[in-house]
Coordinates of C-alpha atoms in Angstrom, one line a residue:
M1 CA -29.1 11.0 34.4
A2 CA -31.9 8.2 34.3
G3 CA -31.8 5.3 31.2
E4 CA -28.4 6.9 29.8
P5 CA -26.3 4.7 29.7
D6 CA -23.0 4.5 32.2
L7 CA -20.1 5.3 29.7
F8 CA -17.3 3.7 32.1
G9 CA -18.4 0.5 32.0
T10 CA -18.5 -2.6 34.8
E11 CA -14.4 -0.5 35.8
A12 CA -15.6 2.8 37.0
R13 CA -17.7 1.2 39.9
E14 CA -15.5 -1.7 40.6
P15 CA -11.6 -2.5 40.8
A16 CA -11.3 -5.5 40.8
A17 CA -10.6 -7.4 37.3
A18 CA -14.2 -8.7 35.5
P19 CA -14.3 -11.6 34.6
V20 CA -13.0 -12.9 31.0
P21 CA -15.5 -14.8 28.4
A22 CA -14.0 -18.3 27.8
D23 CA -14.1 -17.1 23.8
A24 CA -12.2 -14.8 24.5
P25 CA -9.6 -14.1 22.0
L26 CA -6.1 -15.8 23.7
A27 CA -4.8 -12.5 24.5
E28 CA -7.3 -10.8 26.7
R29 CA -8.1 -14.9 29.2
L30 CA -4.3 -14.3 29.5
R31 CA -4.2 -10.7 29.8
P32 CA -2.1 -10.8 33.6
K33 CA -3.9 -10.3 36.9
S34 CA -1.5 -9.2 39.2
L35 CA 2.3 -6.9 38.6
A36 CA 4.0 -10.1 39.7
E37 CA 2.8 -11.4 35.9
V38 CA 4.1 -8.5 33.5
V39 CA 7.1 -9.6 31.6
G40 CA 9.6 -7.6 30.0
Q41 CA 9.3 -4.1 31.8
G42 CA 11.5 -5.1 35.2
A43 CA 13.1 -2.1 34.5
A44 CA 10.2 0.2 34.9
L45 CA 8.3 -2.0 37.4
A46 CA 11.8 -2.0 39.8
A47 CA 11.5 -1.4 43.2
D48 CA 13.1 2.2 42.9
S49 CA 12.6 3.5 40.0
P50 CA 9.8 6.8 40.4
L51 CA 7.0 3.9 39.5
G52 CA 8.1 1.3 42.4
R53 CA 8.6 4.2 44.7
M54 CA 4.2 5.3 44.6
L55 CA 3.7 1.8 44.5
Q56 CA 5.4 1.2 47.9
A57 CA 3.7 4.5 49.0
K58 CA 0.2 3.4 47.9
K59 CA 0.0 6.7 45.6
L60 CA -0.6 6.7 42.2
G61 CA 1.3 10.6 40.4
S62 CA 0.0 10.9 36.4
L63 CA 2.2 9.2 34.3
I64 CA 3.0 9.6 30.9
L65 CA 3.5 4.6 29.6
W66 CA 5.5 5.3 26.6
G67 CA 6.6 2.6 25.0
P68 CA 5.6 -0.2 21.1
P69 CA 2.1 -1.7 21.0
G70 CA 1.7 -4.3 22.0
C71 CA 4.4 -4.1 25.2
G72 CA 1.7 -3.8 28.0
K73 CA 0.5 -0.6 28.7
T74 CA -3.1 -0.9 28.5
T75 CA -2.6 -4.0 31.2
L76 CA -0.4 -2.3 32.8
A77 CA -2.6 1.5 33.9
R78 CA -5.6 -1.5 35.1
L79 CA -3.4 -2.8 36.8
L80 CA -1.9 0.5 39.1
A81 CA -5.2 1.2 38.8
R82 CA -6.0 -2.2 41.1
E83 CA -3.0 -2.0 42.5
V84 CA -3.6 0.8 44.2
G85 CA -7.3 0.4 45.5
E86 CA -8.7 2.9 42.9
T87 CA -11.3 2.6 40.3
L88 CA -10.6 2.9 36.2
L89 CA -12.1 4.8 34.5
P90 CA -11.2 4.5 30.8
L91 CA -11.9 6.5 27.2
S92 CA -9.7 6.2 24.2
A93 CA -7.9 8.8 22.7
V94 CA -10.0 7.9 19.2
M95 CA -13.0 6.9 20.5
S96 CA -13.9 10.2 22.7
G97 CA -13.2 14.2 22.5
V98 CA -14.3 16.8 25.7
A99 CA -17.8 15.9 25.8
E100 CA -16.8 12.5 27.0
L101 CA -13.3 14.0 29.1
R102 CA -16.5 16.5 31.1
K103 CA -18.2 13.1 31.9
A104 CA -15.1 12.0 33.1
F105 CA -14.4 14.1 35.8
E106 CA -17.9 14.3 36.9
A107 CA -17.8 11.3 37.7
A108 CA -14.1 11.5 38.9
R109 CA -15.8 14.5 41.4
K110 CA -18.2 11.5 43.0
F111 CA -16.0 9.5 44.0
A112 CA -13.0 12.1 45.8
K113 CA -17.1 13.5 47.8
S114 CA -16.0 9.3 50.0
G115 CA -12.0 10.9 49.6
R116 CA -11.0 8.6 46.3
R117 CA -8.7 9.2 43.6
P118 CA -10.4 7.4 40.2
V119 CA -7.6 7.0 37.8
L120 CA -8.3 7.8 34.7
F121 CA -6.4 6.5 31.9
I122 CA -6.7 7.6 28.2
D123 CA -5.1 5.3 25.6
E124 CA -3.5 6.3 22.6
I125 CA -3.2 9.9 24.1
H126 CA -0.9 11.9 20.6
R127 CA -4.6 11.2 18.7
Y128 CA -5.9 14.4 21.4
N129 CA -4.7 17.7 20.0
R130 CA -3.8 20.2 21.5
A131 CA -7.2 21.2 23.1
Q132 CA -8.2 18.1 24.1
Q133 CA -4.3 17.4 26.5
D134 CA -5.2 21.0 27.7
G135 CA -8.5 20.3 28.3
L136 CA -7.0 17.9 31.1
L137 CA -3.9 20.3 32.9
H138 CA -6.7 21.6 35.8
E139 CA -8.8 18.5 36.8
V140 CA -5.0 16.6 37.1
E141 CA -3.6 19.8 38.8
A142 CA -6.3 19.9 40.9
G143 CA -5.7 16.9 41.9
T144 CA -9.2 15.7 41.2
V145 CA -7.6 12.6 38.4
S146 CA -4.7 10.4 39.0
L147 CA -3.7 10.6 34.9
I148 CA -2.3 7.8 33.1
G149 CA -1.8 8.6 29.2
A150 CA -0.3 5.5 26.7
T151 CA 1.2 6.2 23.8
T152 CA 3.2 4.5 20.9
E153 CA 5.5 8.3 19.7
N154 CA 7.4 9.5 21.5
P155 CA 6.0 12.7 24.0
S156 CA 8.6 15.4 23.3
F157 CA 6.4 15.0 20.1
A158 CA 3.1 14.3 20.5
L159 CA 2.2 15.4 23.8
N160 CA 2.1 18.8 25.4
P161 CA 5.2 20.7 27.7
A162 CA 2.9 21.5 29.9
L163 CA 1.5 17.9 30.2
I164 CA 4.3 16.4 30.2
S165 CA 5.4 18.3 33.0
R166 CA 2.8 17.6 35.8
C167 CA 3.6 13.7 34.9
H168 CA 6.0 11.3 34.6
V169 CA 7.1 9.7 32.0
V170 CA 7.5 5.9 32.8
V171 CA 9.3 4.7 29.5
L172 CA 8.1 0.0 28.6
D173 CA 10.5 -1.5 26.5
R174 CA 9.7 -3.8 23.1
L175 CA 9.7 -7.4 24.9
D176 CA 12.6 -9.3 24.5
E177 CA 12.8 -12.9 23.0
A178 CA 12.9 -13.9 26.8
A179 CA 9.7 -11.4 27.3
L180 CA 8.4 -13.3 24.7
G181 CA 9.2 -16.8 25.0
Q182 CA 7.2 -16.5 29.0
L183 CA 4.4 -15.4 26.8
L184 CA 4.6 -18.4 24.6
A185 CA 4.9 -21.2 27.3
R186 CA 2.7 -19.2 29.5
A187 CA -0.6 -20.0 26.0
E188 CA 0.6 -23.5 25.4
R189 CA -0.6 -23.1 28.8
A190 CA -3.3 -22.3 29.5
L191 CA -4.0 -23.7 25.7
G192 CA -3.2 -27.4 27.6
H193 CA -1.2 -28.8 24.9
G194 CA 2.1 -27.5 23.4
L195 CA 2.3 -26.1 19.8
P196 CA 3.9 -28.3 16.6
L197 CA 6.6 -26.5 16.3
E198 CA 10.6 -27.9 15.4
E199 CA 12.7 -25.8 17.6
A200 CA 13.6 -23.5 14.1
A201 CA 9.3 -23.1 14.2
R202 CA 9.1 -22.3 17.4
Q203 CA 12.5 -19.4 17.5
R204 CA 11.3 -17.6 14.1
L205 CA 7.9 -17.3 16.3
L206 CA 9.3 -15.4 18.5
E207 CA 11.0 -13.4 15.9
L208 CA 8.4 -12.4 13.6
A209 CA 6.4 -11.2 16.6
D210 CA 8.3 -8.5 16.4
G211 CA 8.5 -7.9 20.4
D212 CA 4.8 -7.8 20.4
G213 CA 3.8 -9.3 22.8
R214 CA -0.4 -9.1 21.7
Y215 CA 1.0 -10.2 17.9
L216 CA 2.7 -13.3 18.9
L217 CA -1.0 -14.1 21.0
N218 CA -3.3 -13.7 18.2
M219 CA -0.1 -15.4 15.5
V220 CA -1.0 -19.1 18.6
E221 CA -4.2 -19.1 18.4
S222 CA -4.5 -19.2 15.0
L223 CA -2.5 -22.3 15.2
A224 CA -3.9 -24.0 18.6
D225 CA -5.6 -25.7 15.7
L226 CA -3.4 -27.7 14.3
P227 CA -2.8 -31.5 15.0
A228 CA 0.8 -32.5 17.2
E229 CA 2.2 -33.9 14.6
P230 CA 3.8 -33.5 11.9
P231 CA 5.8 -30.6 12.3
L232 CA 5.9 -27.7 11.3
D233 CA 9.0 -26.5 10.0
V234 CA 10.8 -23.1 9.4
E235 CA 9.4 -22.7 5.9
Q236 CA 6.0 -24.3 6.4
L237 CA 5.6 -21.9 9.3
G238 CA 6.5 -19.2 7.3
H239 CA 3.5 -19.6 5.2
L240 CA 1.1 -20.4 7.7
L241 CA 1.3 -17.0 9.0
A242 CA 1.8 -13.6 7.5
R243 CA 5.1 -11.2 9.0
R244 CA 4.0 -8.4 10.7
L245 CA 5.5 -5.5 8.8
P246 CA 7.1 -3.4 10.8
V247 CA 6.8 -0.4 13.2
Y248 CA 7.3 2.8 11.7
D249 CA 5.8 5.7 11.9
K250 CA 6.6 8.5 8.7
Q251 CA 6.3 11.8 10.7
Q252 CA 7.1 10.3 13.9
E253 CA 9.5 9.5 16.1
A254 CA 10.5 5.2 14.7
H255 CA 11.3 7.7 11.2
Y256 CA 13.7 10.0 12.2
N257 CA 16.0 7.1 14.6
L258 CA 16.4 5.2 11.2
I259 CA 17.5 8.2 9.5
S260 CA 20.1 9.1 12.2
A261 CA 20.6 5.1 12.4
L262 CA 21.6 5.4 8.5
H263 CA 23.1 8.8 8.8
K264 CA 25.4 7.2 11.3
S265 CA 26.6 3.8 10.2
V266 CA 26.9 6.2 6.8
R267 CA 30.0 8.2 8.6
G268 CA 31.1 5.5 10.7
S269 CA 31.9 3.9 7.8
D270 CA 29.7 0.7 8.1
P271 CA 28.2 -0.7 4.5
D272 CA 27.0 -3.6 7.0
A273 CA 24.5 -1.2 9.3
A274 CA 23.9 1.5 6.8
L275 CA 22.3 -1.7 3.9
Y276 CA 20.9 -3.4 6.6
W277 CA 19.4 0.1 8.2
L278 CA 18.4 1.7 4.1
C279 CA 16.2 -1.9 3.8
R280 CA 15.1 -1.8 7.1
M281 CA 13.5 1.9 5.9
L282 CA 12.2 0.5 2.3
Q283 CA 10.2 -2.3 3.9
A284 CA 8.5 0.0 6.3
G285 CA 7.4 2.5 3.2
E286 CA 9.7 4.8 3.1
D287 CA 9.7 6.8 0.0
P288 CA 13.4 6.2 -1.6
R289 CA 13.1 9.9 -3.0
Y290 CA 13.3 10.6 0.5
L291 CA 16.3 8.2 1.1
A292 CA 18.2 9.4 -2.1
R293 CA 17.7 13.3 -0.8
R294 CA 19.1 12.4 2.4
L295 CA 22.2 9.8 1.0
I296 CA 23.4 13.2 -1.3
R297 CA 23.5 15.6 2.2
M298 CA 25.2 12.3 3.3
A299 CA 27.7 13.3 0.3
N300 CA 28.2 16.5 1.2
E301 CA 28.6 16.5 5.0
D302 CA 30.4 13.5 5.9
V303 CA 32.6 12.7 2.5
G304 CA 32.9 16.8 0.8
L305 CA 35.7 17.5 -1.1
A306 CA 37.8 14.0 0.3
Q307 CA 36.7 12.4 -3.0
P308 CA 34.5 15.6 -4.3
E309 CA 32.9 12.8 -6.5
A310 CA 30.2 11.1 -4.3
M311 CA 28.4 14.4 -4.0
V312 CA 27.8 12.9 -8.5
Q313 CA 27.5 9.5 -7.6
A314 CA 24.6 10.3 -5.2
V315 CA 22.8 12.3 -7.9
H316 CA 23.1 9.8 -10.1
A317 CA 22.2 7.3 -7.5
A318 CA 18.8 9.5 -7.5
E319 CA 18.9 9.7 -11.4
V320 CA 18.6 6.3 -11.2
Y321 CA 15.9 5.9 -9.2
E322 CA 13.5 8.6 -11.2
R323 CA 14.5 6.4 -14.1
L324 CA 13.7 3.0 -13.0
G325 CA 11.4 3.3 -10.3
S326 CA 10.7 0.5 -6.7
P327 CA 12.3 -2.2 -7.0
E328 CA 15.1 -1.8 -9.9
G329 CA 16.2 1.7 -8.7
E330 CA 16.8 0.9 -5.2
L331 CA 19.7 -0.9 -6.1
A332 CA 21.3 2.3 -8.0
L333 CA 20.1 3.4 -3.6
A334 CA 21.4 0.6 -1.9
Q335 CA 25.2 1.1 -4.4
V336 CA 25.3 4.9 -3.0
T337 CA 24.7 3.3 0.4
V338 CA 27.7 1.3 0.4
H339 CA 30.2 3.8 -2.1
L340 CA 29.6 7.4 0.6
A341 CA 29.8 4.5 3.9
L342 CA 33.3 3.8 1.9
A343 CA 34.2 6.7 1.0
P344 CA 37.0 8.6 3.1
K345 CA 35.9 11.2 4.7
S346 CA 35.1 14.4 6.1
N347 CA 33.2 17.2 7.5
A348 CA 35.9 21.0 7.2
L349 CA 33.0 21.3 4.6
Y350 CA 30.2 21.5 6.6
R351 CA 32.5 23.1 9.9
A352 CA 33.8 25.8 7.3
Y353 CA 30.5 27.1 6.1
G354 CA 29.4 26.9 9.5
A355 CA 31.8 28.6 10.4
A356 CA 30.9 31.4 7.5
R357 CA 27.9 31.8 8.2
A358 CA 28.8 32.6 11.6
A359 CA 31.2 35.3 10.2
A360 CA 28.7 36.5 7.9
E361 CA 26.2 37.7 10.5
E362 CA 28.3 38.6 12.4
H363 CA 29.6 41.9 10.5
G364 CA 27.3 41.5 7.4
S365 CA 27.3 44.7 7.0
L366 CA 30.5 45.5 5.5
M367 CA 31.9 46.1 2.2
P368 CA 33.8 44.1 -0.3
P369 CA 37.8 46.3 0.0
A370 CA 37.8 48.8 -2.5
H371 CA 40.0 47.5 -4.8
I372 CA 37.6 44.4 -6.2
L373 CA 34.4 46.4 -6.6
N374 CA 34.1 47.1 -10.6
A375 CA 33.9 50.3 -11.7
P376 CA 31.2 51.1 -15.0
T377 CA 30.4 54.8 -14.4
R378 CA 33.1 56.9 -13.4
L379 CA 31.2 58.0 -10.4
M380 CA 32.2 55.0 -9.4
K381 CA 35.7 55.8 -10.2
Q382 CA 36.2 58.7 -9.0
L383 CA 35.5 57.2 -5.5
G384 CA 38.0 53.9 -5.9
Y385 CA 35.8 51.2 -7.2
G386 CA 38.8 48.8 -8.4
A387 CA 42.5 50.6 -8.1
G388 CA 44.6 48.9 -7.1
Y389 CA 43.4 44.9 -7.9
D390 CA 45.5 43.1 -9.3
Y391 CA 44.8 40.3 -12.5
D392 CA 45.7 37.3 -10.5
H393 CA 46.3 36.0 -13.7
D394 CA 48.7 38.4 -14.3
A395 CA 50.5 38.2 -11.3
P396 CA 54.0 35.1 -10.8
D397 CA 52.1 31.8 -9.9
R398 CA 48.0 33.6 -11.5
F399 CA 48.0 34.4 -7.7
S400 CA 48.3 37.9 -6.5
G401 CA 48.1 37.6 -2.5
Q402 CA 45.8 40.4 -2.2
N403 CA 43.1 40.6 0.5
Y404 CA 40.0 40.2 -0.4
F405 CA 38.0 40.2 3.0
P406 CA 36.0 43.3 3.4
D407 CA 37.5 46.5 5.2
G408 CA 38.0 46.2 9.3
M409 CA 38.0 42.0 8.7
A410 CA 40.4 40.2 9.4
R411 CA 41.5 37.4 8.0
Q412 CA 40.0 34.1 8.6
R413 CA 40.3 30.7 7.9
F414 CA 37.1 28.7 8.1
Y415 CA 37.8 25.6 5.8
A416 CA 40.3 23.2 7.0
P417 CA 41.0 20.6 5.1
T418 CA 41.9 16.5 7.4
D419 CA 43.9 14.2 5.6
E420 CA 41.8 12.4 3.7
G421 CA 41.8 11.5 0.4
L422 CA 41.6 14.3 -1.8
E423 CA 41.5 17.1 1.4
K424 CA 45.2 15.6 1.4
R425 CA 46.2 17.7 -1.7
L426 CA 43.7 20.4 -1.1
K427 CA 45.2 21.1 2.7
E428 CA 48.7 21.3 1.3
K429 CA 47.8 24.0 -2.0
L430 CA 46.0 26.2 1.5
E431 CA 50.0 25.4 2.7
W432 CA 51.5 26.8 -0.5
L433 CA 48.8 30.2 -1.1
D434 CA 49.3 30.6 2.7
Q435 CA 53.1 31.6 2.2
L436 CA 53.0 32.7 -1.1
R437 CA 50.1 35.7 0.9
R438 CA 52.7 35.7 3.7
Q439 CA 55.7 36.4 0.2
R440 CA 53.9 38.9 -2.0
R441 CA 53.0 40.2 1.2
N442 CA 56.5 41.3 2.6
E443 CA 57.2 42.0 -1.3
D444 CA 54.0 44.6 -0.8
K445 CA 56.2 46.8 2.0
A446 CA 59.0 46.1 0.8
E447 CA 58.2 48.4 -2.0

């Protein structure tokens, strides 16, 4: 329509790189102009990778670029469109909806008339709801556009399965120290001088970036106007820069990844690693009450009857946190984390519970044997309820050896204790009870 602003700007009409203003942020000025300038993503761009084969064929399929903030998702999308000579139609899922998608598809159809297949880039595609994601399917299947969606969230959780099935998921890595070092050197060349940093402070700068190239360049820009002398040490650098908050979302994959790391470190009897993951989650803002609940679960699942006291300790730690709150109460969580990591380990109870549940589902309609049923009425006594029951406290060794499983169900062994901690003694007792049970059975046959 006449007078209507162009939704997609210059990039929608021209695949070539637009000039970057001299006063643009350093991260924008240093944005790679070609795939050869991209750092830290060698695996994704390798010649034998799915993306590498697409580039060799000059035919781009639909892609989901999944990676942490600052790893180059937006830059890569722009360069891919330029590499195959197609127009880029950029959208942000935060700022757009169905109406904007329709306009993008209308623009794409105009290009299609001349044999073009533009690239529809949707930043933060996980922000689209299910209906909006479903709205992409028809155009992707019809080949109207090549879709490139960028997301920091695990596509398995954040995107509809139908959409994922129509795209190649390209996993992008957080930038390692070598890649960040390249960016830092590139930034210093662009500035025309090095940063006034001691070697240890320079290393600390890379650590503070935490794998985020954009954040690194923003920090470089804040240090660019400092005098050349004296160089900053680590402590002085820390005063000038705020530490970047860890990438963490309590509702998404980072949450599950870190709690898995904590649980498996406890299970693996590594108190140092367990403490590290506990602190990572606390510093990222995880609810300590959630961590307390998970520690109680670990006491049940991975320590169990090898050391029953472990569950008591876990429950007490949760209570201590409730009384003290943060940060003092967090020390109780740290204490029980180390206690659980160093406790003897057994999942025998966990496995026994699972096996018993499965048996209960399979034999759920069977009645208990009549001899262990109470008989509070005359009718129930006439029906044989309670007949033949042996009171275990009156039996030799306080053990009658009677059957307590349902009639028609063979006796099963669910709980198989290990030789760890208290369970070693429990195992010996079970073996002794089995021996007594066989003895009582033989005695009954003899009678």
